Amino acid sequence: MNNAIPMALRPAARAAHQWNTVTSAFARRYCNTPPSCFKLASSSPVISAIQSRSSARPIRSFSTTPRIAAKVDDSSLTHQDIIPPQQGLPQRKRTVQIGHLPGGRVPDGEIRSIFGGRVSGHEGNSVLRILHHRRTSGSLADYGVDNLGDKYHVNRKQAIKALDWLRNKFPIDEARAAEAWAEKEANRIAYELWLADPENDSKYKDPARVYREQQKKEAEEREQEAEQQERSQYGILRTGKSQFEIAIQEKRRQRLEEITKKAEEKEARAIEEEKMLATGEWVRTPGGTQLMKPGQDTYVDVFGREQVSRRKEMMEMYQKKANTEFKDPEDMLSKTTLAQRLYPMTAFVFVVCLLSFGFGHWYEPPADEYRLWPDLSPSTATLAGILISNAFVCIAWRWTPFWPIMTRYFMHVPGYPRAVQSVLNVFSHVQYEHLFGNMMMLALVGPVAHDLVDRGVFMGTYVSAGAVGTLVSLYWANIGKGNITAHSVGASAAIWGISALYCLLTDQESIKIPFVKDMEVGFYPKMLLAAFVVWEILMARRKGPSTMDHASHFGGLATGVGVAGYLHATGFHQRRAANLQEEAGVEAKTVDVGKLVKEEAKEVKDAVAKAVKKE
């Protein structure tokens, strides 16, 4: 029991006197140990005394205190010693468990060579086990070779011979063991003296000790009251405490028990914190209320308590989950074959295009009572839905627990693709600037294109153009000269498809400049589309690093051109209805962007005002 009590609670003079007494007692005793053992031992006063006497005197009993031996058998051997009273302490008996010899049971022939013919193999093995236990525990310096018990028929000379046999057979550092035994005994005696000292009242201030003693006292009082009630019963009347008083005592007991439990938990936490601080991996917070790792931040919550911020740790954890397990591009490509990378997304995009064609061909606008936003025009409602979806996904990128899901399904990686990425990455934007630029372009071309072809063709072209653009990017990275590890997100391919569809289908020839009265400029949509294509080719051929996925842009453009060609071949111009500008009295050949924006803003404002009025 090393450092059994705090130094502040020990009676210094009495403990120091007891330590000197124990040390002197051990210094007067010795053990016969090989010289190699003493070279390994420390140079304490106890060991110095043992070393100085070990070569000059034979081994003998180190204590005149009578000892007794417990019942011995080969399976479980115990040893009981009567501990002498120390300065008024009561006499008590201590039992220790003794294990087997390192080499197992000693043969009977070897026992006879050690002890002679009078000692049986069972008795000899028991004596060897007791002596070896004293050597390993360090108690040989206190117990010696005597006090083995009369039942073993072993005299002192035989015990010394058995000890020499053990030292030759199983050499150990007896000096070091004796030193540890001395320290342990000194601490035990000092602790018992501290408990027995009537002048020391510090031990009575321990909340746990006070609570246990109080509970024991109250239990005895309850037993006495119960006996008294049994003796003093007259009819239905009883003497003693009432049920109300008993209930109050029970509540008080529960409260004290809870206080004691909290005190013990607080003490256990303090000990655990000291161990964590000793490792060097933890430091205290500026307020000293908690522990944190170096580099962590702290904040004060709404209740004024100091808290450790784990934002950085959580971000690192989710970022690690979001990262792939590949070390390099070669490792990534080794996990899949070229067919495994191309065929699943190809089949998925083909199905998406078929579904988009069916949606555009058979879609019928719902009645106003079934619409989610009946006060908005179909074009405004469609664009609002696309904008809200993109904004929601962009915000999801800011929440770190979503990172593993977002990188797995909302980001296209040509080296390790997933089929669903071809559609979901069209609605995904990591940066706000990217989202704002794409949605601004969609807000300019989207309303006129939607009014031109209606919602079915518009949404079918938007989704299929984005999916085909992702597929073209996949083929270019795996078969062409694209970057196999680059990731791509955004609605650029879908917007290019809508722009190509509008430029090839519209008959408008002029654009009215917003905020300028009666000013128009020529508008040649097919030439504008050709200019866009040439500009995209020049940007793709430019040397140097680029953050634009030109392959997906060309895929979106090709999809828009294909849809426009199909509509021209099926007589689209003869079947389309009047658009929003015609209903507003604007010439069909003029694109009035300002009027379109004003009409959409007015619709949204009226819808919001109507919703607020209903509430």
Coordinates of C-alpha atoms in Angstrom, one line a residue:
M1 CA 0.0 0.0 0.0
N2 CA 2.2 2.8 -1.3
N3 CA 1.2 6.2 -0.1
A4 CA -2.0 4.9 1.4
I5 CA -3.0 8.3 3.0
P6 CA -2.2 11.9 2.0
M7 CA 0.8 13.3 3.6
A8 CA -1.3 16.3 4.9
L9 CA -3.4 13.8 7.0
R10 CA -0.5 11.8 8.5
P11 CA 0.7 12.6 12.1
A12 CA 4.2 13.5 11.1
A13 CA 6.0 12.9 14.4
R14 CA 4.4 9.5 15.1
A15 CA 4.7 8.3 11.5
A16 CA 8.3 9.3 11.3
H17 CA 9.0 7.5 14.6
Q18 CA 7.2 4.4 13.4
W19 CA 9.1 4.4 10.1
N20 CA 12.5 4.6 12.0
T21 CA 11.3 1.7 14.2
V22 CA 10.4 -0.5 11.3
T23 CA 13.6 0.4 9.4
S24 CA 15.7 -0.5 12.4
A25 CA 13.9 -3.7 12.9
F26 CA 14.5 -4.7 9.3
A27 CA 18.1 -3.6 9.5
R28 CA 18.7 -6.1 12.4
R29 CA 17.5 -8.9 10.1
Y30 CA 19.0 -10.2 6.9
C31 CA 18.5 -12.7 4.1
N32 CA 21.1 -14.9 2.4
T33 CA 21.0 -13.7 -1.3
P34 CA 23.5 -14.4 -4.1
P35 CA 25.9 -11.5 -4.8
S36 CA 24.3 -10.9 -8.2
C37 CA 21.0 -10.0 -6.5
F38 CA 22.7 -7.2 -4.4
K39 CA 24.1 -5.6 -7.5
L40 CA 20.6 -5.0 -8.8
A41 CA 19.2 -3.7 -5.5
S42 CA 19.1 -0.1 -4.6
S43 CA 21.3 1.4 -1.9
S44 CA 18.7 2.1 0.8
P45 CA 19.5 1.8 4.5
V46 CA 17.4 -1.4 4.7
I47 CA 19.3 -3.1 1.9
S48 CA 22.7 -1.9 3.2
A49 CA 21.9 -3.5 6.5
I50 CA 20.9 -6.7 4.7
Q51 CA 24.0 -6.8 2.6
S52 CA 26.4 -6.2 5.5
R53 CA 25.1 -9.2 7.4
S54 CA 24.3 -11.7 4.7
S55 CA 27.9 -12.9 4.3
A56 CA 28.8 -13.2 7.9
R57 CA 25.9 -14.9 9.6
P58 CA 23.8 -18.0 8.7
I59 CA 20.1 -17.5 8.0
R60 CA 17.9 -17.5 11.1
S61 CA 14.4 -16.6 12.2
F62 CA 13.9 -12.8 11.9
S63 CA 11.1 -12.6 14.4
T64 CA 10.3 -14.2 17.7
T65 CA 6.6 -13.7 17.2
P66 CA 4.8 -17.0 17.2
R67 CA 3.4 -17.9 13.8
I68 CA 0.9 -20.6 12.8
A69 CA 0.4 -22.4 9.4
A70 CA -3.0 -22.8 7.8
K71 CA -4.4 -25.9 6.3
V72 CA -2.2 -26.9 3.3
D73 CA -3.0 -28.9 0.2
D74 CA -1.6 -29.0 -3.3
S75 CA -4.4 -27.1 -5.0
S76 CA -4.7 -24.1 -2.7
L77 CA -2.2 -23.2 0.0
T78 CA -2.8 -20.3 2.4
H79 CA -0.6 -18.9 5.1
Q80 CA -1.9 -17.2 8.2
D81 CA 0.3 -15.0 10.4
I82 CA -0.6 -13.4 13.7
I83 CA 0.5 -9.8 13.4
P84 CA 1.8 -8.4 16.8
P85 CA 0.1 -5.4 18.2
Q86 CA 1.8 -2.1 17.3
Q87 CA 1.6 0.6 19.9
G88 CA -1.9 -0.2 21.2
L89 CA -3.3 -1.6 17.9
P90 CA -5.4 -4.7 18.3
Q91 CA -4.0 -8.1 17.5
R92 CA -5.2 -9.4 14.1
K93 CA -4.7 -12.3 11.8
R94 CA -3.7 -12.0 8.1
T95 CA -4.1 -14.7 5.5
V96 CA -2.3 -14.8 2.2
Q97 CA -2.7 -17.1 -0.8
I98 CA 0.4 -19.0 -1.8
G99 CA 0.9 -20.1 -5.4
H100 CA 2.7 -23.0 -6.9
L101 CA 6.4 -23.3 -7.6
P102 CA 7.5 -22.0 -11.1
G103 CA 8.6 -25.5 -12.1
G104 CA 5.5 -27.2 -10.7
R105 CA 5.4 -30.0 -8.2
V106 CA 8.9 -31.3 -7.1
P107 CA 9.3 -35.2 -7.4
D108 CA 9.3 -37.2 -4.2
G109 CA 12.9 -38.3 -4.9
E110 CA 14.1 -34.7 -5.0
I111 CA 12.1 -34.0 -1.8
R112 CA 13.9 -36.9 0.0
S113 CA 17.3 -35.6 -1.1
I114 CA 16.4 -32.2 0.4
F115 CA 14.6 -33.0 3.6
G116 CA 15.5 -36.7 4.2
G117 CA 13.2 -39.7 4.5
R118 CA 10.9 -38.4 7.3
V119 CA 9.3 -35.7 5.2
S120 CA 6.7 -36.8 2.6
G121 CA 6.5 -35.4 -0.9
H122 CA 3.3 -33.6 0.0
E123 CA 4.8 -31.9 3.1
G124 CA 8.0 -31.1 1.3
N125 CA 6.3 -29.4 -1.6
S126 CA 4.1 -27.3 0.8
V127 CA 7.3 -26.1 2.7
L128 CA 9.0 -25.2 -0.6
R129 CA 6.0 -23.2 -1.7
I130 CA 5.8 -21.3 1.6
L131 CA 9.5 -20.5 1.5
H132 CA 9.4 -19.5 -2.2
H133 CA 6.4 -17.2 -1.5
R134 CA 8.4 -15.5 1.3
R135 CA 11.3 -14.9 -1.1
T136 CA 9.2 -13.4 -3.9
S137 CA 7.0 -11.2 -1.5
G138 CA 10.0 -10.0 0.5
S139 CA 8.6 -11.3 3.8
L140 CA 11.6 -13.6 4.2
A141 CA 13.3 -10.7 5.9
D142 CA 10.5 -10.7 8.5
Y143 CA 9.4 -14.3 8.8
G144 CA 12.7 -16.1 8.2
V145 CA 12.6 -19.9 7.7
D146 CA 10.9 -20.7 11.0
N147 CA 7.2 -20.7 11.9
L148 CA 6.3 -23.2 9.3
G149 CA 4.1 -25.3 11.5
D150 CA 4.7 -28.5 13.6
K151 CA 2.7 -30.7 11.2
Y152 CA 5.5 -30.6 8.5
H153 CA 8.2 -32.2 10.7
V154 CA 10.8 -29.9 9.2
N155 CA 13.6 -28.6 11.5
R156 CA 15.6 -25.4 11.0
K157 CA 18.5 -27.1 9.3
Q158 CA 16.2 -28.8 6.7
A159 CA 14.5 -25.4 6.1
I160 CA 17.8 -23.7 5.4
K161 CA 18.8 -26.5 3.0
A162 CA 15.5 -26.1 1.3
L163 CA 16.0 -22.4 1.0
D164 CA 19.5 -22.9 -0.6
W165 CA 17.9 -25.4 -3.1
L166 CA 15.3 -22.8 -4.0
R167 CA 17.9 -20.1 -4.5
N168 CA 19.9 -22.3 -6.8
K169 CA 16.9 -23.5 -8.7
F170 CA 14.9 -20.3 -8.9
P171 CA 17.2 -17.2 -8.4
I172 CA 15.4 -13.9 -7.8
D173 CA 16.3 -10.5 -6.4
E174 CA 15.5 -11.1 -2.7
A175 CA 17.0 -7.7 -1.7
R176 CA 14.7 -5.7 -3.9
A177 CA 11.7 -7.7 -2.7
A178 CA 12.7 -7.1 0.9
E179 CA 13.0 -3.4 0.3
A180 CA 9.5 -3.3 -1.2
W181 CA 8.1 -5.4 1.7
A182 CA 9.7 -3.0 4.2
E183 CA 8.1 0.1 2.6
K184 CA 4.7 -1.6 2.4
E185 CA 4.8 -2.6 6.0
A186 CA 5.9 0.8 7.1
N187 CA 3.0 2.5 5.2
R188 CA 0.5 0.0 6.6
I189 CA 1.6 0.5 10.2
A190 CA 1.6 4.3 9.7
Y191 CA -1.9 4.2 8.2
E192 CA -3.2 2.0 11.1
L193 CA -1.7 4.4 13.6
W194 CA -3.3 7.3 11.8
L195 CA -6.7 5.6 12.1
A196 CA -6.2 4.7 15.8
D197 CA -4.9 8.1 16.9
P198 CA -7.7 9.6 19.1
E199 CA -6.3 13.1 18.8
N200 CA -6.4 13.1 14.9
D201 CA -9.9 14.1 13.9
S202 CA -9.1 14.7 10.2
K203 CA -10.3 11.2 9.3
Y204 CA -13.8 12.0 10.6
K205 CA -14.1 14.9 8.1
D206 CA -14.2 12.5 5.1
P207 CA -17.8 12.7 3.7
A208 CA -18.0 9.1 2.7
R209 CA -16.7 7.9 6.1
V210 CA -19.1 10.1 8.0
Y211 CA -22.0 8.9 5.8
R212 CA -21.2 5.3 6.3
E213 CA -20.9 5.6 10.1
Q214 CA -24.1 7.6 10.2
Q215 CA -25.9 5.0 8.2
K216 CA -24.7 2.3 10.5
K217 CA -25.8 4.2 13.5
E218 CA -29.2 4.9 12.1
A219 CA -29.7 1.2 11.1
E220 CA -28.9 0.2 14.7
E221 CA -31.4 2.9 16.0
R222 CA -34.1 1.5 13.6
E223 CA -33.6 -2.0 14.9
Q224 CA -33.8 -0.8 18.5
E225 CA -37.0 1.1 17.7
A226 CA -38.5 -1.9 16.0
E227 CA -37.8 -4.1 19.0
Q228 CA -39.2 -1.5 21.3
Q229 CA -42.4 -1.2 19.3
E230 CA -42.8 -5.0 19.4
R231 CA -42.5 -4.9 23.2
S232 CA -44.7 -1.8 23.8
Q233 CA -47.7 -2.6 21.7
Y234 CA -51.0 -2.0 23.4
G235 CA -54.0 -2.7 21.2
I236 CA -53.4 -0.7 18.0
L237 CA -51.2 1.9 19.6
R238 CA -47.4 1.8 19.1
T239 CA -44.6 3.9 20.6
G240 CA -41.7 5.4 18.7
K241 CA -41.3 7.6 15.6
S242 CA -44.3 8.4 13.4
Q243 CA -44.5 7.5 9.7
F244 CA -44.0 11.2 8.9
E245 CA -40.7 11.2 10.9
I246 CA -39.6 8.0 9.3
A247 CA -40.4 9.4 5.8
I248 CA -38.4 12.5 6.6
Q249 CA -35.4 10.4 7.8
E250 CA -35.6 8.4 4.6
K251 CA -35.6 11.5 2.4
R252 CA -32.7 12.8 4.4
R253 CA -30.8 9.5 3.9
Q254 CA -31.4 9.6 0.2
R255 CA -30.2 13.2 0.0
L256 CA -27.0 12.4 1.9
E257 CA -26.5 9.4 -0.2
E258 CA -26.7 11.5 -3.3
I259 CA -24.3 14.1 -1.9
T260 CA -21.8 11.4 -1.0
K261 CA -22.1 9.8 -4.5
K262 CA -21.5 13.2 -6.1
A263 CA -18.5 13.8 -3.9
E264 CA -17.0 10.4 -4.8
E265 CA -17.6 11.0 -8.5
K266 CA -15.9 14.4 -8.3
E267 CA -12.9 12.8 -6.5
A268 CA -12.7 10.1 -9.2
R269 CA -12.9 12.7 -11.9
A270 CA -10.1 14.7 -10.3
I271 CA -7.9 11.6 -10.1
E272 CA -8.6 10.8 -13.7
E273 CA -7.8 14.3 -14.8
E274 CA -4.5 14.2 -13.0
K275 CA -3.6 11.0 -14.8
M276 CA -4.6 12.5 -18.2
L277 CA -2.5 15.6 -17.5
A278 CA 0.5 13.4 -16.6
T279 CA 0.5 11.9 -20.1
G280 CA 1.2 15.4 -21.6
E281 CA -1.6 14.9 -24.2
W282 CA -4.1 17.1 -22.3
V283 CA -4.0 20.6 -20.8
R284 CA -6.5 22.6 -18.7
T285 CA -8.8 25.1 -20.2
P286 CA -8.2 28.8 -19.6
G287 CA -10.9 28.7 -16.9
G288 CA -9.5 25.5 -15.4
T289 CA -12.8 23.8 -15.3
Q290 CA -12.1 21.1 -17.9
L291 CA -9.4 19.4 -19.9
M292 CA -8.7 19.9 -23.6
K293 CA -6.1 18.9 -26.1
P294 CA -3.6 21.4 -27.3
G295 CA -4.9 23.4 -30.2
Q296 CA -8.6 23.2 -29.2
D297 CA -10.8 26.3 -28.6
T298 CA -13.2 27.1 -25.8
Y299 CA -16.4 29.1 -25.6
V300 CA -18.9 30.1 -23.0
D301 CA -22.4 28.7 -23.4
V302 CA -25.7 30.5 -22.7
F303 CA -25.6 29.4 -19.1
G304 CA -22.1 30.9 -18.5
R305 CA -20.3 27.6 -18.4
E306 CA -17.0 27.1 -20.1
Q307 CA -17.2 24.5 -22.9
V308 CA -14.6 22.9 -25.2
S309 CA -15.2 23.4 -28.9
R310 CA -14.9 20.2 -30.8
R311 CA -15.7 21.7 -34.2
K312 CA -12.2 21.2 -35.5
E313 CA -12.1 17.5 -34.4
M314 CA -15.5 16.9 -35.9
M315 CA -14.5 18.5 -39.2
E316 CA -11.4 16.4 -39.4
M317 CA -13.3 13.3 -38.6
Y318 CA -16.0 13.8 -41.3
Q319 CA -13.3 15.0 -43.8
K320 CA -11.5 11.8 -43.2
K321 CA -14.7 9.8 -43.9
A322 CA -15.4 11.9 -47.0
N323 CA -12.0 11.2 -48.5
T324 CA -11.5 8.1 -50.6
E325 CA -9.2 5.4 -49.4
F326 CA -7.0 5.6 -52.6
K327 CA -3.4 6.6 -52.3
D328 CA -2.9 7.7 -55.9
P329 CA -4.6 7.5 -59.3
E330 CA -3.0 4.1 -60.0
D331 CA -4.5 2.7 -56.9
M332 CA -7.9 4.2 -57.8
L333 CA -7.9 2.7 -61.3
S334 CA -6.8 -0.7 -59.9
K335 CA -10.0 -1.1 -58.0
T336 CA -12.2 -1.1 -61.1
T337 CA -11.9 -2.0 -64.8
L338 CA -12.8 0.4 -67.7
A339 CA -16.0 -1.4 -68.3
Q340 CA -17.0 -1.2 -64.7
R341 CA -16.5 2.6 -64.8
L342 CA -18.3 3.2 -68.1
Y343 CA -21.2 0.8 -68.4
P344 CA -23.3 1.5 -65.2
M345 CA -23.5 5.2 -65.8
T346 CA -24.1 4.7 -69.5
A347 CA -27.1 2.5 -68.9
F348 CA -28.4 4.9 -66.2
V349 CA -28.1 8.0 -68.4
F350 CA -29.9 6.1 -71.2
V351 CA -32.8 5.4 -68.8
V352 CA -32.8 9.0 -67.7
C353 CA -33.1 10.2 -71.3
L354 CA -36.0 7.8 -72.0
L355 CA -37.8 9.0 -68.9
S356 CA -37.1 12.7 -69.8
F357 CA -38.5 12.1 -73.3
G358 CA -41.7 10.5 -71.9
F359 CA -42.1 13.4 -69.4
G360 CA -41.7 16.0 -72.1
H361 CA -44.0 14.2 -74.5
W362 CA -46.9 13.3 -72.3
Y363 CA -46.8 16.0 -69.5
E364 CA -50.0 17.9 -68.9
P365 CA -50.0 21.0 -66.6
P366 CA -52.1 20.4 -63.5
A367 CA -55.2 22.5 -62.5
D368 CA -54.6 25.4 -60.2
E369 CA -56.2 23.5 -57.2
Y370 CA -53.5 20.9 -57.4
R371 CA -50.5 23.2 -57.8
L372 CA -48.1 23.9 -54.9
W373 CA -47.9 27.6 -55.8
P374 CA -51.0 28.5 -57.8
D375 CA -50.4 32.2 -57.7
L376 CA -47.2 31.9 -59.7
S377 CA -46.9 31.3 -63.4
P378 CA -45.7 27.9 -64.4
S379 CA -42.3 29.3 -65.6
T380 CA -41.7 31.2 -62.3
A381 CA -42.7 28.1 -60.2
T382 CA -40.4 25.8 -62.2
L383 CA -37.4 28.1 -61.9
A384 CA -38.1 28.7 -58.2
G385 CA -38.1 24.9 -57.6
I386 CA -34.8 24.5 -59.4
L387 CA -33.3 27.5 -57.5
I388 CA -34.5 26.2 -54.1
S389 CA -33.2 22.7 -54.8
N390 CA -29.7 24.0 -55.8
A391 CA -29.6 26.3 -52.8
F392 CA -30.6 23.5 -50.4
V393 CA -27.8 21.2 -51.7
C394 CA -25.3 24.1 -51.5
I395 CA -26.2 24.7 -47.9
A396 CA -25.9 21.0 -47.2
W397 CA -22.2 21.2 -48.2
R398 CA -21.7 23.5 -45.2
W399 CA -22.8 20.9 -42.7
T400 CA -19.9 18.6 -42.0
P401 CA -21.9 15.4 -41.1
F402 CA -23.2 15.5 -44.7
W403 CA -19.8 15.4 -46.3
P404 CA -19.5 11.6 -46.7
I405 CA -22.9 11.5 -48.5
M406 CA -22.3 14.6 -50.6
T407 CA -18.9 13.4 -51.9
R408 CA -20.2 10.0 -52.6
Y409 CA -23.4 10.9 -54.5
F410 CA -23.4 14.6 -55.3
M411 CA -19.9 14.9 -56.9
H412 CA -18.8 13.2 -60.1
V413 CA -15.3 11.6 -60.0
P414 CA -14.4 9.9 -63.3
G415 CA -11.9 7.5 -61.7
Y416 CA -14.5 6.0 -59.3
P417 CA -18.0 7.0 -60.6
R418 CA -21.4 6.1 -59.4
A419 CA -24.3 6.1 -61.8
V420 CA -26.6 8.4 -59.7
Q421 CA -23.9 11.1 -59.8
S422 CA -24.9 11.9 -63.4
V423 CA -28.1 13.5 -62.2
L424 CA -27.4 14.6 -58.6
N425 CA -24.2 16.5 -59.4
V426 CA -26.3 18.8 -61.7
F427 CA -28.1 20.2 -58.6
S428 CA -24.8 20.4 -56.6
H429 CA -22.7 23.5 -56.0
V430 CA -20.0 23.7 -53.4
Q431 CA -19.2 27.4 -53.7
Y432 CA -21.7 30.2 -53.5
E433 CA -20.1 32.1 -56.4
H434 CA -20.6 29.0 -58.6
L435 CA -24.2 28.8 -57.6
F436 CA -24.9 32.5 -58.1
G437 CA -23.3 32.5 -61.6
N438 CA -25.3 29.5 -62.8
M439 CA -28.6 30.6 -61.4
M440 CA -28.1 34.0 -62.9
M441 CA -27.7 32.5 -66.3
L442 CA -30.7 30.3 -65.7
A443 CA -32.8 33.3 -64.7
L444 CA -32.0 35.0 -68.0
V445 CA -32.6 32.2 -70.4
G446 CA -34.9 30.0 -68.3
P447 CA -38.2 32.1 -68.4
V448 CA -38.2 32.6 -72.2
A449 CA -37.2 29.0 -72.9
H450 CA -39.9 27.7 -70.5
D451 CA -42.6 29.8 -72.1
L452 CA -41.5 28.7 -75.5
V453 CA -41.6 24.9 -74.9
D454 CA -43.6 24.5 -71.7
R455 CA -42.6 22.7 -68.5
G456 CA -42.5 19.1 -69.8
V457 CA -39.9 19.8 -72.5
F458 CA -38.1 22.3 -70.4
M459 CA -37.5 19.9 -67.4
G460 CA -36.8 16.9 -69.7
T461 CA -34.1 18.9 -71.5
Y462 CA -32.7 20.3 -68.3
V463 CA -32.2 16.9 -66.6
S464 CA -31.2 14.9 -69.7
A465 CA -28.6 17.6 -70.7
G466 CA -27.0 17.5 -67.3
A467 CA -26.9 13.7 -67.3
V468 CA -25.5 13.5 -70.8
G469 CA -22.9 16.2 -70.0
T470 CA -21.7 14.1 -67.0
L471 CA -21.5 11.0 -69.2
V472 CA -19.4 12.8 -71.8
S473 CA -17.1 14.0 -69.1
L474 CA -16.7 10.4 -67.9
Y475 CA -15.8 9.1 -71.3
W476 CA -13.4 12.0 -72.0
A477 CA -11.5 11.3 -68.7
N478 CA -11.3 7.6 -69.1
I479 CA -10.7 7.3 -72.9
G480 CA -9.6 10.8 -73.9
K481 CA -7.3 13.3 -72.3
G482 CA -9.3 14.3 -69.3
N483 CA -8.2 14.3 -65.7
I484 CA -9.2 11.0 -64.1
T485 CA -9.1 12.3 -60.5
A486 CA -10.9 15.6 -61.1
H487 CA -14.3 16.1 -59.6
S488 CA -17.2 18.0 -61.2
V489 CA -20.3 19.6 -59.9
G490 CA -22.8 22.2 -61.1
A491 CA -25.7 22.9 -63.5
S492 CA -23.6 24.3 -66.4
A493 CA -24.3 21.4 -68.8
A494 CA -28.0 21.6 -68.1
I495 CA -28.0 25.4 -68.7
W496 CA -26.1 25.0 -71.9
G497 CA -28.7 22.5 -73.1
I498 CA -31.5 25.0 -72.3
S499 CA -29.7 27.8 -74.0
A500 CA -29.1 25.8 -77.2
L501 CA -32.8 24.7 -77.2
Y502 CA -34.0 28.3 -77.0
C503 CA -31.6 29.7 -79.5
L504 CA -32.6 27.1 -82.1
L505 CA -36.4 27.4 -81.5
T506 CA -37.1 31.1 -81.0
D507 CA -38.1 33.4 -83.8
Q508 CA -37.4 36.6 -81.9
E509 CA -35.0 39.0 -83.7
S510 CA -34.4 41.8 -81.2
I511 CA -33.8 42.4 -77.5
K512 CA -35.2 45.4 -75.6
I513 CA -32.6 46.9 -73.4
P514 CA -33.9 47.1 -69.7
F515 CA -34.2 50.5 -68.0
V516 CA -33.8 52.3 -71.4
K517 CA -37.0 53.5 -73.1
D518 CA -37.7 52.3 -76.6
M519 CA -34.2 51.0 -77.2
E520 CA -33.7 47.7 -79.0
V521 CA -30.8 45.8 -80.5
G522 CA -30.6 43.1 -83.0
F523 CA -30.8 39.5 -81.8
Y524 CA -29.6 36.6 -83.9
P525 CA -30.0 33.5 -81.7
K526 CA -28.5 31.0 -84.1
M527 CA -25.4 33.2 -84.6
L528 CA -25.2 33.7 -80.8
L529 CA -25.3 29.9 -80.3
A530 CA -22.5 29.5 -82.9
A531 CA -20.4 32.1 -81.0
F532 CA -21.0 30.2 -77.7
V533 CA -19.7 27.0 -79.3
V534 CA -16.6 28.7 -80.8
W535 CA -15.9 30.3 -77.5
E536 CA -16.2 27.0 -75.6
I537 CA -13.8 25.3 -78.1
L538 CA -11.2 28.1 -77.7
M539 CA -11.4 27.8 -73.9
A540 CA -11.1 24.1 -74.1
R541 CA -8.0 24.3 -76.3
R542 CA -6.3 26.8 -74.1
K543 CA -3.2 25.5 -72.3
G544 CA -2.8 25.6 -68.6
P545 CA -4.9 24.5 -65.7
S546 CA -8.6 25.0 -65.9
T547 CA -11.5 24.5 -63.4
M548 CA -14.2 24.2 -66.1
D549 CA -15.5 20.9 -67.3
H550 CA -15.7 21.6 -71.0
A551 CA -16.6 18.0 -71.9
S552 CA -19.8 18.3 -69.9
H553 CA -20.6 21.6 -71.6
F554 CA -20.3 20.1 -75.0
G555 CA -22.6 17.2 -73.9
G556 CA -25.2 19.6 -72.7
L557 CA -25.0 21.6 -75.9
A558 CA -25.4 18.4 -78.0
T559 CA -28.5 17.5 -75.9
G560 CA -30.1 20.9 -76.5
V561 CA -29.4 20.7 -80.2
G562 CA -30.9 17.2 -80.4
V563 CA -34.1 18.2 -78.6
A564 CA -34.5 21.3 -80.8
G565 CA -34.0 19.2 -83.9
Y566 CA -36.6 16.7 -82.8
L567 CA -39.1 19.4 -82.1
H568 CA -38.5 21.0 -85.6
A569 CA -38.9 17.6 -87.3
T570 CA -42.3 17.0 -85.5
G571 CA -43.8 20.4 -86.4
F572 CA -43.3 22.2 -83.1
H573 CA -43.8 25.7 -84.5
Q574 CA -47.2 24.9 -85.7
R575 CA -48.4 23.5 -82.3
R576 CA -46.9 25.8 -79.7
A577 CA -49.1 28.3 -77.7
A578 CA -48.7 32.0 -77.3
N579 CA -46.0 32.9 -74.8
L580 CA -46.0 35.3 -71.9
Q581 CA -44.9 38.3 -73.9
E582 CA -47.7 37.9 -76.4
E583 CA -50.2 37.8 -73.6
A584 CA -48.7 41.1 -72.2
G585 CA -49.1 42.8 -75.6
V586 CA -45.4 42.7 -76.6
E587 CA -44.4 41.9 -80.2
A588 CA -43.5 38.3 -80.6
K589 CA -40.3 39.2 -82.4
T590 CA -38.9 41.2 -79.4
V591 CA -37.4 39.8 -76.2
D592 CA -38.2 42.2 -73.3
V593 CA -36.1 40.9 -70.5
G594 CA -37.0 43.8 -68.2
K595 CA -40.7 43.1 -68.6
L596 CA -40.2 39.4 -67.9
V597 CA -38.3 40.1 -64.7
K598 CA -40.9 42.7 -63.6
E599 CA -43.8 40.2 -64.2
E600 CA -42.0 37.4 -62.3
A601 CA -41.2 39.8 -59.4
K602 CA -44.8 41.0 -59.3
E603 CA -46.1 37.4 -59.2
V604 CA -43.8 36.5 -56.3
K605 CA -44.7 39.7 -54.4
D606 CA -48.4 39.0 -54.8
A607 CA -48.1 35.4 -53.8
V608 CA -46.1 36.3 -50.6
A609 CA -48.7 39.0 -49.7
K610 CA -51.5 36.6 -50.2
A611 CA -49.9 34.0 -48.0
V612 CA -49.2 36.5 -45.2
K613 CA -52.8 37.7 -45.4
K614 CA -54.2 34.2 -45.0
E615 CA -52.1 33.7 -41.9

